[in-house]
Amino acid sequence: MLSHCILDEVVWVLPRLSRVHLTPSEIRDLADSFMFLADVVESDGGQDAALRDPADQPVLRTLLLGKADYLITGDKDLLALADRYPIITPAVFWARHGA
């Protein structure tokens, strides 16, 4: 499950990661490919007052509207809600589902 806000975040964050060696064009192509491979939902504007960073509201709404099994993130503000929603770190996801 994805939303345009999450895809925009991918395009913004990936160039800043030193271990990622993709050009901006390759990153945009990757994000475009995700749009065809995933179900894309859009936020309905709902809010959870417990979320510390208002900019993360669309990400949380993607999880809820898409009825996703997990939100996988390293964002501490979102992880603070892991007791209320299925939010896990990438390390936890790989420990559960990795090869």
PDB file of C-alpha atoms in Angstrom:
ATOM      1  CA  MET A   1       0.000   0.000   0.000  1.00  0.00           C
ATOM      2  CA  LEU A   2       1.369   3.387  -0.979  1.00  0.00           C
ATOM      3  CA  SER A   3       0.235   6.958  -1.307  1.00  0.00           C
ATOM      4  CA  HIS A   4       1.625   9.822  -3.330  1.00  0.00           C
ATOM      5  CA  CYS A   5       2.962  11.408  -0.141  1.00  0.00           C
ATOM      6  CA  ILE A   6       4.987   8.255   0.603  1.00  0.00           C
ATOM      7  CA  LEU A   7       6.315   8.113  -2.954  1.00  0.00           C
ATOM      8  CA  ASP A   8       7.325  11.771  -2.701  1.00  0.00           C
ATOM      9  CA  GLU A   9       9.138  10.967   0.541  1.00  0.00           C
ATOM     10  CA  VAL A  10      11.021   8.123  -1.172  1.00  0.00           C
ATOM     11  CA  VAL A  11      12.135  10.474  -3.936  1.00  0.00           C
ATOM     12  CA  TRP A  12      13.236  13.047  -1.353  1.00  0.00           C
ATOM     13  CA  VAL A  13      15.026  10.658   1.054  1.00  0.00           C
ATOM     14  CA  LEU A  14      16.838   8.192  -1.230  1.00  0.00           C
ATOM     15  CA  PRO A  15      19.341  10.711  -2.656  1.00  0.00           C
ATOM     16  CA  ARG A  16      20.372  11.582   0.903  1.00  0.00           C
ATOM     17  CA  LEU A  17      21.311   8.006   1.817  1.00  0.00           C
ATOM     18  CA  SER A  18      25.006   7.346   1.276  1.00  0.00           C
ATOM     19  CA  ARG A  19      24.441   3.647   0.557  1.00  0.00           C
ATOM     20  CA  VAL A  20      22.041   4.380  -2.320  1.00  0.00           C
ATOM     21  CA  HIS A  21      23.807   4.960  -5.623  1.00  0.00           C
ATOM     22  CA  LEU A  22      20.983   5.935  -7.942  1.00  0.00           C
ATOM     23  CA  THR A  23      20.650   9.028 -10.058  1.00  0.00           C
ATOM     24  CA  PRO A  24      17.662  11.323  -9.493  1.00  0.00           C
ATOM     25  CA  SER A  25      16.188  10.001 -12.732  1.00  0.00           C
ATOM     26  CA  GLU A  26      16.585   6.387 -11.597  1.00  0.00           C
ATOM     27  CA  ILE A  27      14.940   7.221  -8.280  1.00  0.00           C
ATOM     28  CA  ARG A  28      11.997   8.854 -10.038  1.00  0.00           C
ATOM     29  CA  ASP A  29      11.681   5.807 -12.327  1.00  0.00           C
ATOM     30  CA  LEU A  30      11.688   3.562  -9.253  1.00  0.00           C
ATOM     31  CA  ALA A  31       8.916   5.599  -7.625  1.00  0.00           C
ATOM     32  CA  ASP A  32       6.919   5.529 -10.867  1.00  0.00           C
ATOM     33  CA  SER A  33       7.325   1.748 -11.022  1.00  0.00           C
ATOM     34  CA  PHE A  34       6.006   1.426  -7.474  1.00  0.00           C
ATOM     35  CA  MET A  35       2.819   3.173  -8.580  1.00  0.00           C
ATOM     36  CA  PHE A  36       2.146   0.312 -10.993  1.00  0.00           C
ATOM     37  CA  LEU A  37       3.118  -2.442  -8.547  1.00  0.00           C
ATOM     38  CA  ALA A  38       1.273  -1.270  -5.444  1.00  0.00           C
ATOM     39  CA  ASP A  39      -2.200  -0.207  -4.507  1.00  0.00           C
ATOM     40  CA  VAL A  40      -2.193   3.573  -4.174  1.00  0.00           C
ATOM     41  CA  VAL A  41      -4.522   5.207  -1.652  1.00  0.00           C
ATOM     42  CA  GLU A  42      -4.871   8.849  -0.771  1.00  0.00           C
ATOM     43  CA  SER A  43      -5.368  10.408   2.608  1.00  0.00           C
ATOM     44  CA  ASP A  44      -8.864  11.480   3.533  1.00  0.00           C
ATOM     45  CA  GLY A  45      -7.536  14.268   5.728  1.00  0.00           C
ATOM     46  CA  GLY A  46      -8.256  12.400   8.964  1.00  0.00           C
ATOM     47  CA  GLN A  47      -6.068  13.196  11.955  1.00  0.00           C
ATOM     48  CA  ASP A  48      -4.749  11.340  14.982  1.00  0.00           C
ATOM     49  CA  ALA A  49      -4.084  13.897  17.725  1.00  0.00           C
ATOM     50  CA  ALA A  50      -1.535  11.564  19.340  1.00  0.00           C
ATOM     51  CA  LEU A  51       0.847  11.877  16.366  1.00  0.00           C
ATOM     52  CA  ARG A  52       3.604  14.300  17.358  1.00  0.00           C
ATOM     53  CA  ASP A  53       4.585  15.405  13.839  1.00  0.00           C
ATOM     54  CA  PRO A  54       1.629  16.724  11.832  1.00  0.00           C
ATOM     55  CA  ALA A  55       3.576  16.138   8.603  1.00  0.00           C
ATOM     56  CA  ASP A  56       3.288  12.376   9.272  1.00  0.00           C
ATOM     57  CA  GLN A  57      -0.527  12.391   9.260  1.00  0.00           C
ATOM     58  CA  PRO A  58      -0.794  11.361   5.559  1.00  0.00           C
ATOM     59  CA  VAL A  59       1.563   8.432   6.180  1.00  0.00           C
ATOM     60  CA  LEU A  60      -0.498   7.208   9.123  1.00  0.00           C
ATOM     61  CA  ARG A  61      -3.697   7.663   7.095  1.00  0.00           C
ATOM     62  CA  THR A  62      -2.170   5.558   4.288  1.00  0.00           C
ATOM     63  CA  LEU A  63      -1.673   2.732   6.776  1.00  0.00           C
ATOM     64  CA  LEU A  64      -5.239   2.985   8.039  1.00  0.00           C
ATOM     65  CA  LEU A  65      -7.073   3.572   4.761  1.00  0.00           C
ATOM     66  CA  GLY A  66      -5.076   0.901   2.976  1.00  0.00           C
ATOM     67  CA  LYS A  67      -5.629  -1.582   5.791  1.00  0.00           C
ATOM     68  CA  ALA A  68      -1.958  -2.514   5.472  1.00  0.00           C
ATOM     69  CA  ASP A  69      -0.422  -5.244   7.603  1.00  0.00           C
ATOM     70  CA  TYR A  70       2.436  -2.948   8.648  1.00  0.00           C
ATOM     71  CA  LEU A  71       3.854   0.503   8.356  1.00  0.00           C
ATOM     72  CA  ILE A  72       7.607  -0.021   8.142  1.00  0.00           C
ATOM     73  CA  THR A  73       9.510   3.070   9.196  1.00  0.00           C
ATOM     74  CA  GLY A  74      12.409   4.466  11.151  1.00  0.00           C
ATOM     75  CA  ASP A  75      10.470   7.642  11.974  1.00  0.00           C
ATOM     76  CA  LYS A  76      10.433   8.016  15.760  1.00  0.00           C
ATOM     77  CA  ASP A  77       7.192  10.010  15.791  1.00  0.00           C
ATOM     78  CA  LEU A  78       5.354   7.243  13.955  1.00  0.00           C
ATOM     79  CA  LEU A  79       7.055   4.481  15.967  1.00  0.00           C
ATOM     80  CA  ALA A  80       5.777   6.157  19.137  1.00  0.00           C
ATOM     81  CA  LEU A  81       2.310   4.966  18.072  1.00  0.00           C
ATOM     82  CA  ALA A  82       3.372   1.319  17.632  1.00  0.00           C
ATOM     83  CA  ASP A  83       1.313   0.316  20.659  1.00  0.00           C
ATOM     84  CA  ARG A  84      -1.829   1.530  18.825  1.00  0.00           C
ATOM     85  CA  TYR A  85      -1.042   0.641  15.203  1.00  0.00           C
ATOM     86  CA  PRO A  86       1.007  -2.036  13.383  1.00  0.00           C
ATOM     87  CA  ILE A  87       4.088   0.166  12.994  1.00  0.00           C
ATOM     88  CA  ILE A  88       7.495  -1.533  12.995  1.00  0.00           C
ATOM     89  CA  THR A  89      11.097  -0.756  12.119  1.00  0.00           C
ATOM     90  CA  PRO A  90      12.801  -2.206   9.039  1.00  0.00           C
ATOM     91  CA  ALA A  91      14.963  -4.348  11.365  1.00  0.00           C
ATOM     92  CA  VAL A  92      11.890  -5.880  12.993  1.00  0.00           C
ATOM     93  CA  PHE A  93      10.334  -6.532   9.591  1.00  0.00           C
ATOM     94  CA  TRP A  94      13.471  -8.293   8.338  1.00  0.00           C
ATOM     95  CA  ALA A  95      13.731 -10.322  11.553  1.00  0.00           C
ATOM     96  CA  ARG A  96      10.173 -11.560  11.003  1.00  0.00           C
ATOM     97  CA  HIS A  97      10.168 -11.958   7.241  1.00  0.00           C
ATOM     98  CA  GLY A  98      13.745 -11.845   5.973  1.00  0.00           C
ATOM     99  CA  ALA A  99      15.523 -14.699   4.337  1.00  0.00           C
TER     100      ALA A  99
END
